[in-house]
Short mmCIF file of C-alpha atoms in Angstrom, two decimals:
data_model
loop_
_atom_site.label_atom_id
_atom_site.label_comp_id
_atom_site.label_asym_id
_atom_site.label_seq_id
_atom_site.Cartn_x
_atom_site.Cartn_y
_atom_site.Cartn_z
CA UNK A 284 94.88 110.65 114.07
CA UNK A 285 97.87 109.06 115.63
CA UNK A 286 99.88 110.44 118.49
CA UNK A 287 103.53 111.36 118.22
CA UNK A 288 104.58 108.00 119.69
CA UNK A 289 103.22 106.07 116.71
CA UNK A 290 105.96 105.11 114.25
CA UNK A 291 105.82 106.58 110.76
CA UNK A 292 106.66 104.72 107.58
CA UNK A 293 109.55 107.11 106.89
CA UNK A 294 110.87 107.49 110.44
CA UNK A 295 114.63 107.98 110.34
CA UNK A 296 114.68 109.42 106.81
CA UNK A 297 116.16 112.93 106.63
CA UNK A 298 115.29 115.22 103.71
CA UNK A 299 117.25 118.37 102.86
CA UNK A 300 114.55 120.49 101.23
CA UNK A 301 115.83 123.23 98.91
CA UNK A 302 112.43 123.79 97.28
CA UNK A 303 109.90 126.58 97.42
CA UNK A 304 106.45 127.49 96.03
CA UNK A 305 104.32 124.33 95.62
CA UNK A 306 105.62 121.29 93.68
CA UNK A 307 108.64 120.54 95.86
CA UNK A 308 106.94 121.54 99.12
CA UNK A 309 104.02 119.23 98.26
CA UNK A 310 106.47 116.33 97.96
CA UNK A 311 108.35 117.11 101.15
CA UNK A 312 105.16 117.69 103.15
CA UNK A 313 103.99 114.25 102.08
CA UNK A 314 107.26 112.72 103.22
CA UNK A 315 107.05 114.68 106.47
CA UNK A 316 103.51 113.40 107.04
CA UNK A 317 104.90 109.87 106.70
CA UNK A 318 107.50 110.49 109.40
CA UNK A 319 110.57 111.87 107.60
CA UNK A 320 112.52 114.76 109.12
CA UNK A 321 112.30 117.69 106.70
CA UNK A 322 114.94 120.42 106.86
CA UNK A 323 113.32 123.26 104.91
CA UNK A 324 116.01 125.73 103.86
CA UNK A 325 114.79 129.32 103.48
CA UNK A 326 116.64 132.37 102.20
CA UNK A 327 117.19 134.95 104.97
CA UNK A 328 117.62 137.71 102.36
CA UNK A 329 114.08 137.30 101.01
CA UNK A 330 112.16 136.33 104.13
CA UNK A 331 111.94 132.71 103.10
CA UNK A 332 109.66 130.78 100.77
CA UNK A 333 107.97 133.11 98.27
CA UNK A 334 104.55 131.81 99.27
CA UNK A 335 104.87 133.25 102.78
CA UNK A 336 103.88 136.55 101.14
CA UNK A 337 101.14 135.10 98.93
CA UNK A 338 98.26 136.43 101.00
CA UNK A 339 95.91 137.39 102.43
CA UNK A 340 94.65 135.37 104.15
CA UNK A 341 97.29 134.88 106.85
CA UNK A 342 97.24 133.17 110.22
CA UNK A 343 97.18 136.10 112.67
CA UNK A 344 99.01 136.57 115.95
CA UNK A 345 96.87 136.70 119.13
CA UNK A 346 96.67 140.50 118.78
CA UNK A 347 95.40 140.22 115.20
CA UNK A 348 98.60 141.07 113.32
CA UNK A 349 99.46 139.14 110.16
CA UNK A 350 102.17 136.49 110.51
CA UNK A 351 104.35 135.04 107.76
CA UNK A 352 102.00 132.05 107.68
CA UNK A 353 99.93 132.70 104.59
CA UNK A 354 97.21 130.17 103.83
CA UNK A 355 99.09 129.29 100.65
CA UNK A 356 102.29 128.55 102.58
CA UNK A 357 100.41 126.49 105.16
CA UNK A 358 98.93 124.32 102.42
CA UNK A 359 102.25 122.56 101.79
CA UNK A 360 104.61 123.10 104.71
CA UNK A 361 103.53 121.29 107.86
CA UNK A 362 105.81 118.72 109.52
CA UNK A 363 108.95 120.67 108.55
CA UNK A 364 111.71 122.54 110.30
CA UNK A 365 112.44 126.01 108.88
CA UNK A 366 116.16 126.80 108.76
CA UNK A 367 117.40 130.17 107.54
CA UNK A 368 120.58 129.66 105.48
CA UNK A 369 122.09 131.87 102.77
CA UNK A 370 123.32 129.41 100.17
CA UNK A 371 125.00 132.26 98.28
CA UNK A 372 127.49 132.65 101.15
CA UNK A 373 130.52 130.46 101.77
CA UNK A 374 129.27 129.73 105.29
CA UNK A 375 125.82 128.83 104.01
CA UNK A 376 127.31 126.44 101.47
CA UNK A 377 129.44 124.82 104.18
CA UNK A 378 126.37 124.33 106.35
CA UNK A 379 124.33 122.86 103.51
CA UNK A 380 127.10 120.44 102.53
CA UNK A 381 127.22 119.40 106.19
CA UNK A 382 123.46 118.85 106.13
CA UNK A 383 123.64 116.91 102.85
CA UNK A 384 126.14 114.57 104.50
CA UNK A 385 123.50 113.75 107.13
CA UNK A 386 120.58 113.54 104.69
CA UNK A 387 119.08 110.59 102.84
CA UNK A 388 117.38 112.84 100.28
CA UNK A 389 118.07 116.23 98.73
CA UNK A 390 115.26 117.81 96.75
CA UNK A 391 115.55 121.13 94.89
CA UNK A 392 113.71 123.19 92.30
CA UNK A 393 116.33 125.61 91.04
CA UNK A 394 116.81 126.21 87.32
CA UNK A 395 118.94 123.47 85.74
CA UNK A 396 122.56 124.10 86.63
CA UNK A 397 121.64 126.78 89.15
CA UNK A 398 123.30 125.03 92.09
CA UNK A 399 126.58 124.15 90.37
CA UNK A 400 128.29 127.40 91.39
CA UNK A 401 127.47 126.65 95.02
CA UNK A 402 128.75 123.08 94.92
CA UNK A 403 125.27 121.84 95.78
CA UNK A 404 124.34 120.29 92.44
CA UNK A 405 123.52 116.60 92.06
CA UNK A 406 126.81 115.66 90.43
CA UNK A 407 128.85 117.14 93.26
CA UNK A 408 126.76 115.89 96.17
CA UNK A 409 126.08 112.43 94.74
CA UNK A 410 129.80 111.95 94.09
CA UNK A 411 130.54 112.88 97.70
CA UNK A 412 127.69 110.74 99.07
CA UNK A 413 127.04 107.72 96.81
CA UNK A 414 123.95 106.66 98.75
CA UNK A 415 122.22 110.04 98.38
CA UNK A 416 118.87 110.31 96.59
CA UNK A 417 118.82 113.68 94.83
CA UNK A 418 115.61 114.92 93.18
CA UNK A 419 115.60 117.93 90.83
CA UNK A 420 112.29 119.57 89.88
CA UNK A 421 112.21 122.17 87.11
CA UNK A 422 109.83 123.58 84.55
CA UNK A 423 111.04 121.56 81.56
CA UNK A 424 113.65 119.19 82.97
CA UNK A 425 117.43 119.02 82.93
CA UNK A 426 117.59 118.30 79.18
CA UNK A 427 115.80 119.40 76.02
CA UNK A 428 115.61 122.70 74.13
CA UNK A 429 113.47 124.37 76.82
CA UNK A 430 115.57 123.35 79.84
CA UNK A 431 116.52 126.95 80.66
CA UNK A 432 112.99 128.36 80.52
CA UNK A 433 111.28 129.14 83.83
CA UNK A 434 108.44 126.91 84.95
CA UNK A 435 105.25 127.95 86.70
CA UNK A 436 102.05 125.99 87.15
CA UNK A 437 100.01 128.10 84.73
CA UNK A 438 102.67 127.86 82.04
CA UNK A 439 102.94 124.10 82.51
CA UNK A 440 99.16 123.75 82.17
CA UNK A 441 99.31 125.76 78.97
CA UNK A 442 102.34 124.04 77.44
CA UNK A 443 101.29 120.55 78.49
CA UNK A 444 97.84 120.64 76.90
CA UNK A 445 95.43 120.52 79.83
CA UNK A 446 94.17 124.08 79.34
CA UNK A 447 93.05 123.22 75.81
CA UNK A 448 90.68 120.67 77.37
CA UNK A 449 89.39 122.78 80.25
CA UNK A 450 86.56 125.31 80.13
CA UNK A 451 83.44 126.02 78.13
CA UNK A 452 83.56 124.89 74.49
CA UNK A 453 82.89 128.46 73.35
CA UNK A 454 85.10 130.15 75.92
CA UNK A 455 88.84 130.65 76.23
CA UNK A 456 91.20 127.88 77.33
CA UNK A 457 91.00 127.63 81.10
CA UNK A 458 93.38 126.57 83.83
CA UNK A 459 92.29 124.19 86.55
CA UNK A 460 91.11 126.06 89.66
CA UNK A 461 94.14 125.05 91.77
CA UNK A 462 97.84 124.58 90.95
CA UNK A 463 97.31 121.02 89.81
CA UNK A 464 100.44 120.82 87.62
CA UNK A 465 102.57 121.70 90.65
CA UNK A 466 100.69 119.35 92.97
CA UNK A 467 100.85 116.38 90.62
CA UNK A 468 104.53 117.01 89.95
CA UNK A 469 105.05 116.90 93.71
CA UNK A 470 103.21 113.59 93.90
CA UNK A 471 105.40 112.12 91.13
CA UNK A 472 108.44 113.43 93.02
CA UNK A 473 107.32 111.62 96.16
CA UNK A 474 106.88 108.36 94.26
CA UNK A 475 110.27 108.76 92.62
CA UNK A 476 112.04 109.45 95.91
CA UNK A 477 110.41 106.48 97.63
CA UNK A 478 111.35 104.17 94.76
CA UNK A 479 114.93 105.46 94.80
CA UNK A 480 115.13 104.96 98.57
CA UNK A 481 114.03 101.36 98.17
CA UNK A 482 116.76 100.85 95.57
CA UNK A 483 119.27 102.55 97.89
CA UNK A 484 118.29 100.31 100.77
CA UNK A 485 118.68 97.21 98.59
CA UNK A 486 121.95 98.16 96.87
CA UNK A 487 123.51 101.11 98.70
CA UNK A 488 123.26 103.14 95.49
CA UNK A 489 121.69 106.58 95.45
CA UNK A 490 120.69 108.30 92.23
CA UNK A 491 119.51 111.49 90.57
CA UNK A 492 115.82 112.00 89.75
CA UNK A 493 115.10 114.52 86.96
CA UNK A 494 111.46 115.62 86.99
CA UNK A 495 109.70 118.46 85.21
CA UNK A 496 106.33 120.17 85.62
CA UNK A 497 105.61 119.83 81.91
CA UNK A 498 106.52 116.12 81.71
CA UNK A 499 104.34 115.40 84.73
CA UNK A 500 101.47 117.39 83.29
CA UNK A 501 101.64 115.56 79.97
CA UNK A 502 101.69 112.24 81.84
CA UNK A 503 98.38 112.98 83.55
CA UNK A 504 96.56 113.84 80.32
CA UNK A 505 95.58 110.17 80.79
CA UNK A 506 92.61 109.17 78.62
CA UNK A 507 92.54 112.39 76.58
CA UNK A 508 96.23 112.02 75.78
CA UNK A 509 95.77 108.43 74.71
CA UNK A 510 92.55 109.34 72.89
CA UNK A 511 94.71 111.54 70.66
CA UNK A 512 97.47 108.94 70.30
CA UNK A 513 94.94 106.27 69.32
CA UNK A 514 92.85 108.38 66.93
CA UNK A 515 95.02 111.27 65.73
CA UNK A 516 92.10 113.55 66.58
CA UNK A 517 92.89 116.55 68.78
CA UNK A 518 90.65 116.53 71.89
CA UNK A 519 88.46 119.58 72.40
CA UNK A 520 86.94 121.42 75.36
CA UNK A 521 83.61 119.95 76.42
CA UNK A 522 82.93 121.92 79.57
CA UNK A 523 81.75 119.39 82.16
CA UNK A 524 80.99 116.67 79.63
CA UNK A 525 83.09 113.50 79.32
CA UNK A 526 84.87 112.66 76.05
CA UNK A 527 84.13 108.92 76.27
CA UNK A 528 80.96 108.51 78.38
CA UNK A 529 77.42 109.91 77.88
CA UNK A 530 75.60 111.15 79.92
CA UNK A 531 78.38 112.18 82.29
CA UNK A 532 78.22 115.89 83.11
CA UNK A 533 76.49 118.64 85.07
CA UNK A 534 72.77 119.26 84.64
CA UNK A 535 70.51 122.02 85.92
CA UNK A 536 67.85 120.89 88.37
CA UNK A 537 64.85 122.97 89.39
CA UNK A 538 66.77 124.48 92.33
CA UNK A 539 70.48 124.10 91.49
CA UNK A 540 72.80 121.73 89.70
CA UNK A 541 73.62 118.03 89.98
CA UNK A 542 76.28 115.73 88.58
CA UNK A 543 75.08 112.72 86.61
CA UNK A 544 77.73 110.08 85.91
CA UNK A 545 76.23 107.17 83.98
CA UNK A 546 79.05 104.64 83.63
CA UNK A 547 77.34 101.74 81.87
CA UNK A 548 74.23 100.69 79.96
CA UNK A 549 72.50 99.22 83.01
CA UNK A 550 72.82 102.50 84.87
CA UNK A 551 71.44 104.30 81.81
CA UNK A 552 68.37 102.09 81.76
CA UNK A 553 67.73 102.76 85.44
CA UNK A 554 68.21 106.50 84.87
CA UNK A 555 65.66 106.46 82.04
CA UNK A 556 63.20 104.64 84.27
CA UNK A 557 63.66 107.33 86.96
CA UNK A 558 62.93 110.23 84.58
CA UNK A 559 59.89 108.44 83.18
CA UNK A 560 61.34 107.69 79.75
CA UNK A 561 62.26 103.98 79.76
CA UNK A 562 61.79 104.01 75.98
CA UNK A 563 64.99 106.06 75.54
CA UNK A 564 67.10 103.12 76.67
CA UNK A 565 65.51 100.92 74.01
CA UNK A 566 66.26 103.22 71.08
CA UNK A 567 69.23 102.00 68.99
CA UNK A 568 70.80 105.47 69.00
CA UNK A 569 70.89 105.52 72.83
CA UNK A 570 70.99 101.87 73.95
CA UNK A 571 74.79 101.56 74.23
CA UNK A 572 77.50 103.94 75.29
CA UNK A 573 79.16 104.04 71.82
CA UNK A 574 75.74 104.90 70.37
CA UNK A 575 75.13 107.56 73.01
CA UNK A 576 78.57 108.99 72.32
CA UNK A 577 77.73 109.21 68.61
CA UNK A 578 74.35 110.80 69.34
CA UNK A 579 75.39 112.94 72.31
CA UNK A 580 73.63 116.13 71.20
CA UNK A 581 70.27 114.45 70.67
CA UNK A 582 70.36 112.57 73.95
CA UNK A 583 71.32 115.61 76.02
CA UNK A 584 68.48 117.55 74.40
CA UNK A 585 66.06 114.79 75.44
CA UNK A 586 67.10 114.44 79.09
CA UNK A 587 67.93 118.05 80.00
CA UNK A 588 64.29 119.17 80.50
CA UNK A 589 63.46 115.93 82.32
CA UNK A 590 66.15 116.66 84.92
CA UNK A 591 65.33 120.37 85.11
CA UNK A 592 61.75 119.55 86.15
CA UNK A 593 62.93 117.91 89.40
CA UNK A 594 64.58 119.25 92.54
CA UNK A 595 68.15 118.42 93.48
CA UNK A 596 67.00 116.34 96.44
CA UNK A 597 64.52 114.38 94.33
CA UNK A 598 67.15 113.63 91.70
CA UNK A 599 69.88 112.64 94.15
CA UNK A 600 67.61 110.54 96.37
CA UNK A 601 65.88 108.89 93.41
CA UNK A 602 69.01 107.99 91.48
CA UNK A 603 70.97 106.88 94.56
CA UNK A 604 68.10 104.50 95.34
CA UNK A 605 68.51 103.09 91.83
CA UNK A 606 72.32 102.90 92.19
CA UNK A 607 72.94 105.44 89.45
CA UNK A 608 75.98 107.65 90.24
CA UNK A 609 74.77 111.14 91.07
CA UNK A 610 75.87 113.90 93.38
CA UNK A 611 75.83 117.56 94.41
CA UNK A 612 78.31 120.31 93.54
CA UNK A 613 79.63 121.64 96.81
CA UNK A 614 81.36 124.89 97.52
CA UNK A 615 84.68 124.48 99.31
CA UNK A 616 82.94 125.45 102.57
CA UNK A 617 80.24 122.86 102.05
CA UNK A 618 82.75 120.14 101.10
CA UNK A 619 84.97 120.66 104.14
CA UNK A 620 81.94 120.90 106.45
CA UNK A 621 80.37 117.57 105.47
CA UNK A 622 79.98 114.67 107.86
CA UNK A 623 82.15 112.68 105.46
CA UNK A 624 85.01 115.19 105.69
CA UNK A 625 84.77 115.15 109.48
CA UNK A 626 84.69 111.36 109.64
CA UNK A 627 87.80 111.16 107.43
CA UNK A 628 89.70 113.89 109.33
CA UNK A 629 90.15 116.04 106.23
CA UNK A 630 90.44 119.23 108.31
CA UNK A 631 93.16 119.15 110.96
CA UNK A 632 93.69 121.78 113.70
CA UNK A 633 97.32 122.45 114.66
CA UNK A 634 99.07 124.77 117.09
CA UNK A 635 101.31 127.21 115.20
CA UNK A 636 104.18 129.16 116.71
CA UNK A 637 102.81 132.56 117.74
CA UNK A 638 99.62 132.15 115.73
CA UNK A 639 97.44 129.95 117.90
CA UNK A 640 95.36 127.26 116.27
CA UNK A 641 95.49 127.00 112.49
CA UNK A 642 93.59 124.57 110.30
CA UNK A 643 95.15 122.59 107.46
CA UNK A 644 93.83 120.04 105.01
CA UNK A 645 94.25 116.43 106.05
CA UNK A 646 96.35 113.82 104.31
CA UNK A 647 94.11 111.28 102.51
CA UNK A 648 96.38 108.30 103.22
CA UNK A 649 95.10 105.94 105.90
CA UNK A 650 97.59 103.29 107.03
CA UNK A 651 96.75 100.44 109.36
CA UNK A 652 100.27 100.23 110.87
CA UNK A 653 102.12 103.49 110.22
CA UNK A 654 99.49 106.23 110.20
CA UNK A 655 100.08 109.78 109.06
CA UNK A 656 101.18 112.05 111.91
CA UNK A 657 100.53 115.77 112.26
CA UNK A 658 103.58 116.49 114.41
CA UNK A 659 104.17 120.18 113.81
CA UNK A 660 102.29 123.06 112.25
CA UNK A 661 103.72 124.99 109.29
CA UNK A 662 106.77 126.76 110.74
CA UNK A 663 107.46 130.43 111.14
CA UNK A 664 110.42 131.60 109.06
CA UNK A 665 113.70 130.34 110.49
CA UNK A 666 112.17 129.15 113.75
CA UNK A 667 114.26 125.95 113.86
CA UNK A 668 117.60 127.33 112.67
CA UNK A 669 119.40 127.30 116.02
CA UNK A 670 118.02 123.94 117.08
CA UNK A 671 119.05 122.13 113.88
CA UNK A 672 122.44 123.77 113.43
CA UNK A 673 123.37 123.16 117.07
CA UNK A 674 122.32 119.54 116.66
CA UNK A 675 124.57 119.23 113.61
CA UNK A 676 127.46 120.76 115.50
CA UNK A 677 127.02 118.31 118.37
CA UNK A 678 126.86 115.45 115.89
CA UNK A 679 130.11 116.58 114.29
CA UNK A 680 131.75 116.74 117.71
CA UNK A 681 130.59 113.21 118.45
CA UNK A 682 132.02 111.97 115.15
CA UNK A 683 135.37 113.65 115.67
CA UNK A 684 135.56 112.94 119.38
#
């Protein structure tokens, strides 16, 4: 992990962050990790970002009292300055317009049109500042028949199709275990902002980015979405099985479960040799992946008891030695406690204001020249208000002096 003196890829970029919950904060945390200055605006009437109250667990004070640093909030809000501003007030709007004049990027997740009455919408700010990159995140986007409907991760997963593919074939549709629609929307937002900044730097032109949770979720249907477009057949839930590769799923071992991910015919032959049934790889109905896909039920019936007769360690060691993809199913505790997680710095301790040391998940990007920096822990509500507003005031004095 780099020290604070190491330059970041986005050093000098200022982001006015009018987002809350998860999608927008995911994007701005990523930009903050890369060196951008993030001004996180929080509503003093509500105590700030909604997720500050989405606990327990919370980071406690030294005497054991809960802080406003819920684990959920800390997941997406490091490397930011928290500034308490009431955008519903005339003074708050003046301050935010002042901040927008200093910013390279504005990112917001209000309902479409929700900022017009405050004079903080993209049309108003982009007209005043032609080089501004303005990103709007909403449930369904700025256009379309559903533009005014609210957007939450669970609803996006349902509307966008991923829940119909997730879960046991005989169970109910199931959401992914984390807010993946929000997170992926935040990742798309980051990509969009970076692309728009490159265009701005080349031409001087800013622009508006219109991004929705549902559009993003449909985009990452990936192979199952294109399976439908190519075949006209609606994909179905398969539990842990893969729609296009067999065998590629979870199997019970004698003492737990393992993941088997056979990606080609050579790996399948080596798998069959390991389980003592090399003849299976020679049968026409199993010899190739298209054949195995067609005869999925029969093949799984053949290999399930062969795997169940062996321990997890035997299976993993034996198949790894044969270069057949295989692995364990970790709990979150096990995953974050592995030697691999430690070697890759995927758990990062940080010093939080009034809450001692907190731990956050690491950023997976590893740059050779401009490494990710963990400059500041997730902020307490409004902790940077005076510092930032006084800095703006001094800047204005310098400009007018």
